[in-house]
Coordinates of N, CA and C and ligand atoms in Angstrom, one line a residue:
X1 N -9.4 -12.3 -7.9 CA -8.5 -11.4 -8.5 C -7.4 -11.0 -7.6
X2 N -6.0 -10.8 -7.6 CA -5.2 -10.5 -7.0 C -4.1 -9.5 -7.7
X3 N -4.1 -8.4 -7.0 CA -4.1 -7.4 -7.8 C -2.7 -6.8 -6.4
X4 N -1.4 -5.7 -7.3 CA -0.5 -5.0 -6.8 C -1.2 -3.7 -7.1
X5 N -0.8 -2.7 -5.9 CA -0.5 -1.1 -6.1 C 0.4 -0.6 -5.9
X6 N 1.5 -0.4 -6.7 CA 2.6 0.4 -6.8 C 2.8 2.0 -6.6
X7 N 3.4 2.3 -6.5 CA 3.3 4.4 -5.9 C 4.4 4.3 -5.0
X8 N 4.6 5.6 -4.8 CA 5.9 6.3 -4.0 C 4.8 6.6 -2.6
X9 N 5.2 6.7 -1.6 CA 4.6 7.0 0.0 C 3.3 8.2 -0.5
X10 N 2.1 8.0 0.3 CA 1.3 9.0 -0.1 C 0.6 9.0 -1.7
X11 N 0.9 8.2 -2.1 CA 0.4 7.9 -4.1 C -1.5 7.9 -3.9
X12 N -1.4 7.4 -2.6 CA -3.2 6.7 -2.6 C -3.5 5.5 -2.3
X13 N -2.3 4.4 -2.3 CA -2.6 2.9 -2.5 C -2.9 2.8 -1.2
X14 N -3.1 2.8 -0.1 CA -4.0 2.5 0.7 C -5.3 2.7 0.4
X15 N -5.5 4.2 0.6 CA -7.1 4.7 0.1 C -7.5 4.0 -1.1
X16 N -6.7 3.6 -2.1 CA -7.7 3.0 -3.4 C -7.7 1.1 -3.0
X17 N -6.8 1.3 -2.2 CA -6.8 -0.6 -2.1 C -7.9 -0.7 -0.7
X18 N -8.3 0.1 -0.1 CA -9.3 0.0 1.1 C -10.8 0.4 0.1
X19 N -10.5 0.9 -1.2 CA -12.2 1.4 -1.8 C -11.8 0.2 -2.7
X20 N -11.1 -0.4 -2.8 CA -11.1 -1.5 -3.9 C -11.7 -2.8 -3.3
X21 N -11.2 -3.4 -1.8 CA -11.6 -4.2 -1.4 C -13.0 -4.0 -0.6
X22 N -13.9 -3.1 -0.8 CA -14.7 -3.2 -0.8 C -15.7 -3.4 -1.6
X23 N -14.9 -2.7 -3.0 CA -16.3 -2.8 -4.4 C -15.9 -4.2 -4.7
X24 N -14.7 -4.8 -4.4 CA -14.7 -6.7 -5.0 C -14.5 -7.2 -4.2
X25 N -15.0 -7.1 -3.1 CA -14.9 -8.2 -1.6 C -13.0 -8.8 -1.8
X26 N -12.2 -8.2 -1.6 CA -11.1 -8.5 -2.0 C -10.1 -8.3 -0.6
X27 N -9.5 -8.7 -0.3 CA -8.7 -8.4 1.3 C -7.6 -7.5 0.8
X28 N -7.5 -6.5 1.6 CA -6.4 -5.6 1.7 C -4.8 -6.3 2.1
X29 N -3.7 -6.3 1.8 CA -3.0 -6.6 2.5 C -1.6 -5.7 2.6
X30 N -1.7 -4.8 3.4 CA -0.9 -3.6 3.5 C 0.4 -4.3 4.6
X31 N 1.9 -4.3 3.9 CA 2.9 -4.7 4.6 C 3.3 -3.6 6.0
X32 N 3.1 -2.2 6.0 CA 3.0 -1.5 6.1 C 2.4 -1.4 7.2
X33 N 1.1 -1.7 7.5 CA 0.2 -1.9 8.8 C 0.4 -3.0 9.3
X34 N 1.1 -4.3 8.7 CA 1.1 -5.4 9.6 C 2.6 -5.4 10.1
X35 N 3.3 -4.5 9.6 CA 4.6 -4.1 10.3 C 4.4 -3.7 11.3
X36 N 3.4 -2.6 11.2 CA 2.9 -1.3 12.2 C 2.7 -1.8 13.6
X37 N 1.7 -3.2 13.0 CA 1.7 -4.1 14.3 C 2.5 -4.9 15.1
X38 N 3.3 -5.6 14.2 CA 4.5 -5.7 15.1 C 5.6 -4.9 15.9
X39 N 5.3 -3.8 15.9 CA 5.9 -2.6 16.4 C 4.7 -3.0 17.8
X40 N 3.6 -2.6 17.7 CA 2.5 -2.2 18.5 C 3.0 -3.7 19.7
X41 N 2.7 -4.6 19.1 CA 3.0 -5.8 19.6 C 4.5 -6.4 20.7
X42 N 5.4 -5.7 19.8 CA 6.6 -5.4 20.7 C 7.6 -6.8 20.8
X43 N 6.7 -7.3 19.5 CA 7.6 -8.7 19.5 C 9.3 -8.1 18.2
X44 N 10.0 -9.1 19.0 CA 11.2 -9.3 18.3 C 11.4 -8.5 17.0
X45 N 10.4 -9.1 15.7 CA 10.5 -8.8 14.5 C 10.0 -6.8 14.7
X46 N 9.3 -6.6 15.4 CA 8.6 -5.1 15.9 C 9.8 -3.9 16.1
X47 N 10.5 -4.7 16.7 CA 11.8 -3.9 17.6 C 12.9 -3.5 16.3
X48 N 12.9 -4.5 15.5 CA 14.2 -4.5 14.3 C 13.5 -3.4 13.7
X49 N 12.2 -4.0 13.0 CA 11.2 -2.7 12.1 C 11.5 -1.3 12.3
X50 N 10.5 -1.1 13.6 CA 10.5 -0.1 14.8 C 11.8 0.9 13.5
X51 N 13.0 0.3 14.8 CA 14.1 1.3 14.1 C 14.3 2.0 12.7
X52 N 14.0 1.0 11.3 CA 14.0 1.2 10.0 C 12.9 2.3 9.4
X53 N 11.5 1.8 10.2 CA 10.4 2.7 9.5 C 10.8 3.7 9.6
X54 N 11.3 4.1 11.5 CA 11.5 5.2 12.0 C 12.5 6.4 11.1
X55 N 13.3 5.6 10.4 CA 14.4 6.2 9.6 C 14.2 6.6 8.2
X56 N 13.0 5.8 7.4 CA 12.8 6.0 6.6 C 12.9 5.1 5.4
X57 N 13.5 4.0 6.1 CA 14.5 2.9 5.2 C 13.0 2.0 5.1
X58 N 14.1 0.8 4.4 CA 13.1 -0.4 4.2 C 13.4 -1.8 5.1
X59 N 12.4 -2.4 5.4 CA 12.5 -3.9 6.4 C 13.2 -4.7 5.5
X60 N 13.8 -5.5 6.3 CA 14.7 -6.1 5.4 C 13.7 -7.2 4.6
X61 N 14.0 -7.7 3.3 CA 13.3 -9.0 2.2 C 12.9 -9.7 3.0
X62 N 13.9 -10.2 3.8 CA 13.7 -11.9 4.5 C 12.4 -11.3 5.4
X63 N 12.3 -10.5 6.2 CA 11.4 -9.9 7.3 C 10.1 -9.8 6.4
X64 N 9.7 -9.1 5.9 CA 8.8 -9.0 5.2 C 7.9 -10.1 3.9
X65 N 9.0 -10.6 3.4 CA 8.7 -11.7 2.7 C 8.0 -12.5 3.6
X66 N 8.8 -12.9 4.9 CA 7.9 -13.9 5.6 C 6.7 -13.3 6.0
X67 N 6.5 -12.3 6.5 CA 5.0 -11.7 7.2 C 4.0 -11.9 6.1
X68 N 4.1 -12.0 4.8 CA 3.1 -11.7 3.6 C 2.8 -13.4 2.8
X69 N 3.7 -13.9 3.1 CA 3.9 -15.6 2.7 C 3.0 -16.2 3.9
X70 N 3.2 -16.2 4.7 CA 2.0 -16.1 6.0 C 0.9 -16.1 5.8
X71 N 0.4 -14.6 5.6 CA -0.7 -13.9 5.2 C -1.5 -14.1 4.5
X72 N -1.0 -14.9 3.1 CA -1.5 -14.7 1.8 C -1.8 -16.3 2.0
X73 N -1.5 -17.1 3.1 CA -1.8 -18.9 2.5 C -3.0 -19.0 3.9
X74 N -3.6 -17.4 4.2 CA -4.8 -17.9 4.9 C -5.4 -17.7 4.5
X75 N -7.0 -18.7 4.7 CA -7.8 -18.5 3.8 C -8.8 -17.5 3.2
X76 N -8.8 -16.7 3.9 CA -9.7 -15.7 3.6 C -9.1 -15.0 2.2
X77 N -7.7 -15.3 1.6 CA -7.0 -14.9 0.9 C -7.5 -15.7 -0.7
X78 N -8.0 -16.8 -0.3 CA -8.4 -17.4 -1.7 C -8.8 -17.1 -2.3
X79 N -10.3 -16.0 -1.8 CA -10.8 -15.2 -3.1 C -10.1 -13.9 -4.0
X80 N -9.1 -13.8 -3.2 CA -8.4 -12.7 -3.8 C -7.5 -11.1 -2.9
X81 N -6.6 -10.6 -3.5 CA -6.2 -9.9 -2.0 C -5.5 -8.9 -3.5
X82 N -5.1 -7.5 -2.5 CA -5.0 -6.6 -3.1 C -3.5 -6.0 -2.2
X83 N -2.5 -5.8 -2.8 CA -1.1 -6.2 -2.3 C -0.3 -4.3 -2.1
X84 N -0.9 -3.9 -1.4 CA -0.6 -2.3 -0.6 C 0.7 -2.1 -0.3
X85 N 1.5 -2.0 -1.1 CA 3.6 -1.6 -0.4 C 3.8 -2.6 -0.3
X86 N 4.0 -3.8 -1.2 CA 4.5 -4.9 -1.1 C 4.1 -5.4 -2.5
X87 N 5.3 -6.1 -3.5 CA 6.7 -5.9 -3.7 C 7.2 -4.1 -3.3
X88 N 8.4 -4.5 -2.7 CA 9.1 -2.8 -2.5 C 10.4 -2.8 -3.5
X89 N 11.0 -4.4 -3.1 CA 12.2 -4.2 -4.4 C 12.3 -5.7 -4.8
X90 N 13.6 -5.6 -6.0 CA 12.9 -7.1 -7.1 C 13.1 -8.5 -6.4
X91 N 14.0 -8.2 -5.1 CA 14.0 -9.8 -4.6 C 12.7 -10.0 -3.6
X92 N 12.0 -9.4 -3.4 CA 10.6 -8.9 -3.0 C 9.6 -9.3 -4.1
X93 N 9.7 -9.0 -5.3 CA 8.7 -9.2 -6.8 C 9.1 -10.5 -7.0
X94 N 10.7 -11.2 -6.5 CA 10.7 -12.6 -7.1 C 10.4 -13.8 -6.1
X95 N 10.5 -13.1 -4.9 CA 9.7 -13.9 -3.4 C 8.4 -14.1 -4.2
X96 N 7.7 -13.3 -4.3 CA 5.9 -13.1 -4.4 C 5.8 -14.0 -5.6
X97 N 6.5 -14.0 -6.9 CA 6.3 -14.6 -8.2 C 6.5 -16.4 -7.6
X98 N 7.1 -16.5 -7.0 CA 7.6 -17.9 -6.6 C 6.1 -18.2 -5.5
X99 N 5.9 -17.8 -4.7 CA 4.9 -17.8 -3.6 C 3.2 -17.8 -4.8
X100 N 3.2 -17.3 -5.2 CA 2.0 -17.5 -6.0 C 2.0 -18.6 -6.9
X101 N 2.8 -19.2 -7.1 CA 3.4 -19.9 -8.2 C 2.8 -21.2 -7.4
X102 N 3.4 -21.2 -6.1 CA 3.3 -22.8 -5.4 C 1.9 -22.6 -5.0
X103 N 1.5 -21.1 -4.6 CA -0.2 -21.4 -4.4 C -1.2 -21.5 -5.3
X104 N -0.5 -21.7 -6.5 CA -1.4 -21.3 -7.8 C -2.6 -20.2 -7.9
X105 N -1.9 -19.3 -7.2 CA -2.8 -17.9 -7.8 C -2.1 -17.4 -8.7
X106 N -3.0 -16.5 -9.5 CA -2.6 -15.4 -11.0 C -2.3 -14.2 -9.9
X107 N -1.1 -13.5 -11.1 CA -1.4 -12.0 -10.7 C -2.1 -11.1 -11.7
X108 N -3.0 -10.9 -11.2 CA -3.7 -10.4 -12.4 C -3.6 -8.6 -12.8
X109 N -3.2 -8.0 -11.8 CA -2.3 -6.5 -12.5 C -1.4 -6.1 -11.1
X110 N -1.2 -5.1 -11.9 CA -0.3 -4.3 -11.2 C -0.6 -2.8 -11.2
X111 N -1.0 -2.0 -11.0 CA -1.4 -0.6 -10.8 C -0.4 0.2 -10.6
X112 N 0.2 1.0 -11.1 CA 1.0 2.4 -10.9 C 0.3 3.7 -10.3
X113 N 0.7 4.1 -9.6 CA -0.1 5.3 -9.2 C 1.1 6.5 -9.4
X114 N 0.8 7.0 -10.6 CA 1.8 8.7 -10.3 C 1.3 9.7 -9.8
X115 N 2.2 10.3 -8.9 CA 2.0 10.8 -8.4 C 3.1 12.4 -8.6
X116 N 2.8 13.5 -8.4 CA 3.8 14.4 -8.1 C 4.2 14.7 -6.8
X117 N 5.7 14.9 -6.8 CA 6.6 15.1 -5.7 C 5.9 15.9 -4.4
X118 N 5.6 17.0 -5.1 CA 5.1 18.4 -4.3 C 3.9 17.5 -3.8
X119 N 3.2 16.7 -4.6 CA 1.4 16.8 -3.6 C 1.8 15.2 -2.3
X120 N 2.9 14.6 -3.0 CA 3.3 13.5 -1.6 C 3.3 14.2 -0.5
X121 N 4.5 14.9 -0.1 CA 4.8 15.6 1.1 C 3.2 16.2 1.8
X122 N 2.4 16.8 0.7 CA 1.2 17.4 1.3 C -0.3 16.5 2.0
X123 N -0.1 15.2 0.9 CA -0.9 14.2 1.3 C -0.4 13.4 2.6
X124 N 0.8 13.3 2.6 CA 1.4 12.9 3.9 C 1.2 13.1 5.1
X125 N 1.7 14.5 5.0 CA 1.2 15.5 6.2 C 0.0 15.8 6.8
X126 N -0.9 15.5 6.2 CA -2.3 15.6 6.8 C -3.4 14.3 6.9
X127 N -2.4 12.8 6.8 CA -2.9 12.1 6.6 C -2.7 11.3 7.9
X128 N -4.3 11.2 8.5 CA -4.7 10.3 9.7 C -5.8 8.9 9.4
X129 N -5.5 8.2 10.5 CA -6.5 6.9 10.3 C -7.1 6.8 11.5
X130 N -8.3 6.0 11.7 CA -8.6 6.0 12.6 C -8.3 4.8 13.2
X131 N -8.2 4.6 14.8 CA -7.1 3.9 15.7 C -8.2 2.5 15.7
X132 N -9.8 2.6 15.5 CA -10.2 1.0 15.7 C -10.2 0.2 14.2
X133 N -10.7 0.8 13.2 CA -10.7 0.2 12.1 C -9.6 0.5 11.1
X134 N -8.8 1.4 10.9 CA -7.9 1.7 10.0 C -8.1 2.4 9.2
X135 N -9.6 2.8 9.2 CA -10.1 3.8 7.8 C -9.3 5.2 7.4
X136 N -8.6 5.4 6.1 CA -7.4 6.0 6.2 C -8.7 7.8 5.9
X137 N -7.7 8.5 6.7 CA -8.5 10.4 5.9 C -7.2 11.0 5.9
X138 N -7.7 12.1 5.6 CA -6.6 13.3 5.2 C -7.5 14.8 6.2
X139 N -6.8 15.5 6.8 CA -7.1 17.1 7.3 C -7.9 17.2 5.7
X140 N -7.5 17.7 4.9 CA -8.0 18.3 3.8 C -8.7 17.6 2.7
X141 N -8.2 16.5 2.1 CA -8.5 16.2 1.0 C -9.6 15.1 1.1
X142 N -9.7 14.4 2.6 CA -11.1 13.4 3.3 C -10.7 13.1 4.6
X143 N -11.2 14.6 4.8 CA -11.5 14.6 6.3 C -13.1 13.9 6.5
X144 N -13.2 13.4 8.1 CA -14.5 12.5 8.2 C -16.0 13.2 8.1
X145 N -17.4 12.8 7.8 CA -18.5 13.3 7.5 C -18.1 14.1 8.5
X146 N -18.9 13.6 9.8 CA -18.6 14.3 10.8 C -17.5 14.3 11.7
X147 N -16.7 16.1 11.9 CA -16.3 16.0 12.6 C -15.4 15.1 13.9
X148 N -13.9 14.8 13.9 CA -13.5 13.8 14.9 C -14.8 12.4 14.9
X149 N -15.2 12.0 14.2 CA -16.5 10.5 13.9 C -15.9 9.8 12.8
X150 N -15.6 8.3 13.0 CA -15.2 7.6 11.8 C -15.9 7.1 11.2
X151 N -15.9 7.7 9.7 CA -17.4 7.4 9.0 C -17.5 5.8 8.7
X152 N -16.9 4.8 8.8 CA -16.8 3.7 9.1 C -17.2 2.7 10.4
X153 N -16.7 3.0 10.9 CA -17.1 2.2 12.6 C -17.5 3.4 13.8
X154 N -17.7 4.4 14.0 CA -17.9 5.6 14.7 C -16.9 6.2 15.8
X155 N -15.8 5.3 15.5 CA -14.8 5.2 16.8 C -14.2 6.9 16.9
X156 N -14.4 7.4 17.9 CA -13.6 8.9 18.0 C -12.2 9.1 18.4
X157 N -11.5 7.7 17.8 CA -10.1 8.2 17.9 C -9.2 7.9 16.9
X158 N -8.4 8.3 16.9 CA -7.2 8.6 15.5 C -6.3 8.7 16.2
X159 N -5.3 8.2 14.8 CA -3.9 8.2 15.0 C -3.0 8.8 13.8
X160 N -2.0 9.4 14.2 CA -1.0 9.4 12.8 C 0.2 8.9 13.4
X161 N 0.9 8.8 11.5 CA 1.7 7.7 12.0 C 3.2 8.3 12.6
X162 N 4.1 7.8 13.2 CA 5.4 8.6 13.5 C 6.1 8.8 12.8
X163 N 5.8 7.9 11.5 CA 7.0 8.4 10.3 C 6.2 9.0 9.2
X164 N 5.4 9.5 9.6 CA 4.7 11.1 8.5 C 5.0 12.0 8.9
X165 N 6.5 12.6 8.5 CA 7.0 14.1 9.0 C 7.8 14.3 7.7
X166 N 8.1 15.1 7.8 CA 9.2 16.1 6.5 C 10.1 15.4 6.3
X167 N 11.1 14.6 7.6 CA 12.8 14.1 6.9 C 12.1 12.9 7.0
X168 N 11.9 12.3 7.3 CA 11.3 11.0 7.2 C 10.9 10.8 5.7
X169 N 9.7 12.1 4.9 CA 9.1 11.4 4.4 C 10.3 11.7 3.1
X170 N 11.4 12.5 3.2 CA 12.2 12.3 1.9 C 13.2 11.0 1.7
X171 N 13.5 10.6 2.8 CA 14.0 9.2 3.3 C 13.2 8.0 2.4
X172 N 11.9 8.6 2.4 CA 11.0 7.0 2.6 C 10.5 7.3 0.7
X173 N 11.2 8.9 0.2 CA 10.7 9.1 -1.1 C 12.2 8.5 -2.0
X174 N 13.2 8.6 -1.3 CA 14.6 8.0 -1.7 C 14.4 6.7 -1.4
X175 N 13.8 5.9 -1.2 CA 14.2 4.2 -0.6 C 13.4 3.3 -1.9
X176 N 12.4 5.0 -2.3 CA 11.3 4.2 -3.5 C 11.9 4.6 -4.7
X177 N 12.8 5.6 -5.4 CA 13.3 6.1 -6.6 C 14.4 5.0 -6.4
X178 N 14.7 4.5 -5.8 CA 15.8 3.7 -5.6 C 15.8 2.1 -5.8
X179 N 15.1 1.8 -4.6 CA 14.7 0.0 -4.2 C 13.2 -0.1 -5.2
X180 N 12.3 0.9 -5.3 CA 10.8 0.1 -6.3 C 10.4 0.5 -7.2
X181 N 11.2 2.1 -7.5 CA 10.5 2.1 -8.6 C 10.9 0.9 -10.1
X182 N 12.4 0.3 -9.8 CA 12.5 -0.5 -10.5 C 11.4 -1.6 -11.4
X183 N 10.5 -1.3 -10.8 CA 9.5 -3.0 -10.4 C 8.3 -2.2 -11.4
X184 N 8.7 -1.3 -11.4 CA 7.5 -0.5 -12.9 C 8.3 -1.2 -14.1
X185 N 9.3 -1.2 -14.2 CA 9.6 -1.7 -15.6 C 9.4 -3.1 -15.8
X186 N 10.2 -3.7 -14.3 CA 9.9 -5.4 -14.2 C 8.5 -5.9 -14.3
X187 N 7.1 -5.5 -13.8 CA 6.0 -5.4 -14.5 C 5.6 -5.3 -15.9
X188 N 6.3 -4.2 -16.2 CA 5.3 -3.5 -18.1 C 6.1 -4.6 -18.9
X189 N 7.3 -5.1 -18.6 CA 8.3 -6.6 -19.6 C 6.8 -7.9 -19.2
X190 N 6.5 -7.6 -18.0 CA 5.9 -9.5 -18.0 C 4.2 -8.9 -18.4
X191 N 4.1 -7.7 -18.8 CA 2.5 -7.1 -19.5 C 1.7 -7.1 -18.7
X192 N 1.9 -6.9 -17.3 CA 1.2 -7.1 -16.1 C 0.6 -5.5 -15.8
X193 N 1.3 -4.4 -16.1 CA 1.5 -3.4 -15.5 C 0.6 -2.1 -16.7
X194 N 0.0 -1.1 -16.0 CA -1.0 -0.3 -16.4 C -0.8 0.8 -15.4
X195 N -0.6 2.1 -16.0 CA 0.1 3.4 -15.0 C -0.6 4.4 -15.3
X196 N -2.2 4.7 -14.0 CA -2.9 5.5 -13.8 C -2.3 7.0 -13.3
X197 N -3.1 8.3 -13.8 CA -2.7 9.5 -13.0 C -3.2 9.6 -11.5
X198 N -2.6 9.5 -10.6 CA -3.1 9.0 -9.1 C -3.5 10.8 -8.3
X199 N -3.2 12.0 -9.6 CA -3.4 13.5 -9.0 C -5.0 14.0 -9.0
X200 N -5.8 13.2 -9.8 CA -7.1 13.5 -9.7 C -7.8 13.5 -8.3
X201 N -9.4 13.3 -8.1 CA -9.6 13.1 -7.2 C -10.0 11.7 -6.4
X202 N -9.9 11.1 -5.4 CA -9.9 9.4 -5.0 C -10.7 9.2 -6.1
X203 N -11.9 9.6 -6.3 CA -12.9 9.2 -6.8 C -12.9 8.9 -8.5
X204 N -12.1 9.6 -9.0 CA -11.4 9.7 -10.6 C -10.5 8.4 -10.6
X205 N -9.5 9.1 -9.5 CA -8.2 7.8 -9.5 C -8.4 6.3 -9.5
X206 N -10.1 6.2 -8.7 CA -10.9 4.7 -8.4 C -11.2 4.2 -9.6
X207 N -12.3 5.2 -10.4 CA -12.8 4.7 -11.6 C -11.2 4.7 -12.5
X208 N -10.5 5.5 -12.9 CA -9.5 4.9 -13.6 C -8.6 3.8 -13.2
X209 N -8.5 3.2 -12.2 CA -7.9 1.8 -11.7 C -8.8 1.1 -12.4
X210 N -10.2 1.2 -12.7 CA -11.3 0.1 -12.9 C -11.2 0.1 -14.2
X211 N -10.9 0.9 -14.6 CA -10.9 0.6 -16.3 C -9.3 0.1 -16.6
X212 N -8.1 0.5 -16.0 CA -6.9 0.1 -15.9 C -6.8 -2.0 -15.3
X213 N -8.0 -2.1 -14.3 CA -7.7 -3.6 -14.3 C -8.5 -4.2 -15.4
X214 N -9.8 -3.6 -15.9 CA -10.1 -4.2 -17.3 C -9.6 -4.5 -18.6
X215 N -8.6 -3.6 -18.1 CA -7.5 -3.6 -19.9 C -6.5 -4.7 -19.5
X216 N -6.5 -5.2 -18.1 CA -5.3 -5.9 -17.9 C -6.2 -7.0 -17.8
X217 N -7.2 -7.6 -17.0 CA -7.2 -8.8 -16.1 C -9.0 -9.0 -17.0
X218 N -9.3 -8.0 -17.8 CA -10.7 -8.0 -18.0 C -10.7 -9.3 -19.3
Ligands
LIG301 P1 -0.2 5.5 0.4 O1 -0.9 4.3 1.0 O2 0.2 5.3 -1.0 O3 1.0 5.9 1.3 P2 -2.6 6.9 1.3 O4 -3.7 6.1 0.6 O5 -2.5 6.7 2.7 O6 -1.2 6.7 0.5 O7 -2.9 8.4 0.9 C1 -2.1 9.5 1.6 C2 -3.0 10.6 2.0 O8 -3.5 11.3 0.9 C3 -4.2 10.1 2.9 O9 -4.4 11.0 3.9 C4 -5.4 10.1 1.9 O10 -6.6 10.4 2.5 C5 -5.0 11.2 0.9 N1 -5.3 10.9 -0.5 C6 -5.3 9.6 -1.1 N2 -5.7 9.7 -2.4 C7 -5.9 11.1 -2.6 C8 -6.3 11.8 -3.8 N3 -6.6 11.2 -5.0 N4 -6.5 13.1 -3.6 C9 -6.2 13.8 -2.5 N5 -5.9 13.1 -1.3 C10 -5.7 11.8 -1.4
LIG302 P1 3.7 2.1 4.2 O1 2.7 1.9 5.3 O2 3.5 1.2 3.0 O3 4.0 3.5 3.9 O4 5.1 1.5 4.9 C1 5.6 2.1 6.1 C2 7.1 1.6 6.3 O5 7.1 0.2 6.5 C3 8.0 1.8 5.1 O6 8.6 3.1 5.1 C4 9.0 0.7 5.3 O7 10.0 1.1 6.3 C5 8.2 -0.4 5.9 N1 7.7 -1.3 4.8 C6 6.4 -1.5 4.4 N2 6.3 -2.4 3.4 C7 7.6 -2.8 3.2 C8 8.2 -3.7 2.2 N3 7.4 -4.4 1.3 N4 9.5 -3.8 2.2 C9 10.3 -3.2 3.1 N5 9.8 -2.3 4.0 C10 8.5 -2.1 4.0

């Protein structure tokens, strides 16, 4: 099954594409973190990024398209992969249409996550991961069982990211009303697309994605 999560920054699509690929053995593939790492990395493509995330903007198509065309033709991808901030805009949705096309994979949905303005900014802001495995939390809304412990791999260190702040995150809320939310309508035309309330709790938002890929891919 190969499945999109669509949302504005802070929607949840990490957190539900990290609980998703665990209940369907499904690979996460967040453009987003593997940018992150080219930054980390300090190669060429890292340096260009670097500047854009920092700003709020978006990596350019050609940049990104290649990282995920890569990504998606290794194998661990055959069984299926779950597509985290990627498509962001339509020559992005017509890269991926063509790239699945030649690998003969389906897309089998597309998830919407709405979200409201006010609770982005607040999910943002309190939102840490931990520095060995990625496991995403929040100060308030999943913070870890225990205390500074990653309830995942036990590692005691965290990170947030440098473009989770206030002007940043209105930057990065304008690059999506703008460059993706388009790609809600270019979905619901090809009947791919199904638009969950993403304000409940993870746990609500999870089971409603589950019944939202049933009605699509079931
Ligand atoms: P995105 O990947 O869409 O940018 P995240 O999944 O990273 O968003 O979520 C942003 C922050 O909000 C994280 O700290 C996460 O723990 C928290 N969060 C995610 N979903 C919910 C929810 N349904 N209710 C409250 N907090 C949530
Ligand atoms: P995310 O982790 O999804 O919030 O993405 C963080 C930042 O990485 C974004 O604000 C963009 O600058 C960049 N980015 C991630 N995915 C894409 C994409 N598909 N297209 C362009 N830029 C992206």
């Amino acid at each position: 099954m190969n499945l999109i999560l669509l949302g504005p920054p802070g929607a949840g699509k990490g957190t539900q594409a990290e609980a998703l690929a665990a209940r369907h053995g499904l690979i996460q593939l967040s453009t987003g973190a593997m940018l992150r790492a080219t930054v980390k990395a300090g190669t060429e493509i890292g340096l260009k990024a670097d500047a854009v995330m920092k700003g709020g903007g978006l990596v350019s198509d050609d940049i990104v398209v290649r990282i995920i065309k890569e990504r998606i033709a290794e194998p661990d991808c055959e069984n299926g992969f779950i597509l985290d901030g990627f498509p962001r805009t339509l020559p992005q949705a017509a890269a991926l249409e063509k790239m699945l096309k030649a690998a003969k994979h389906r897309l089998d949905a597309v998830i919407e996550l709405k979200v409201d303005d006010k609770v982005l900014v607040a999910r943002i802001s309190g939102r840490f991961s931990c520095s060995k495995c990625s496991a995403g939390y929040h100060d308030t809304f999943k913070p870890t069982k225990v205390r500074g412990v990653c309830d995942t791999c036990g590692s005691k260190e965290f990170t947030r990211r440098a473009d989770d702040n206030a002007e940043t995150v209105q930057a990065r809320l304008m690059a999506y009303y703008k460059e993706t939310s388009p790609l809600i309508g270019y979905y619901f035309a090809k009947g791919r697309l199904e638009s969950v309330d993403g304000m409940g709790s993870i746990e609500k938002v999870g089971a409603d994605i589950e019944l939202a890929i049933e009605m699509l891919a079931g």
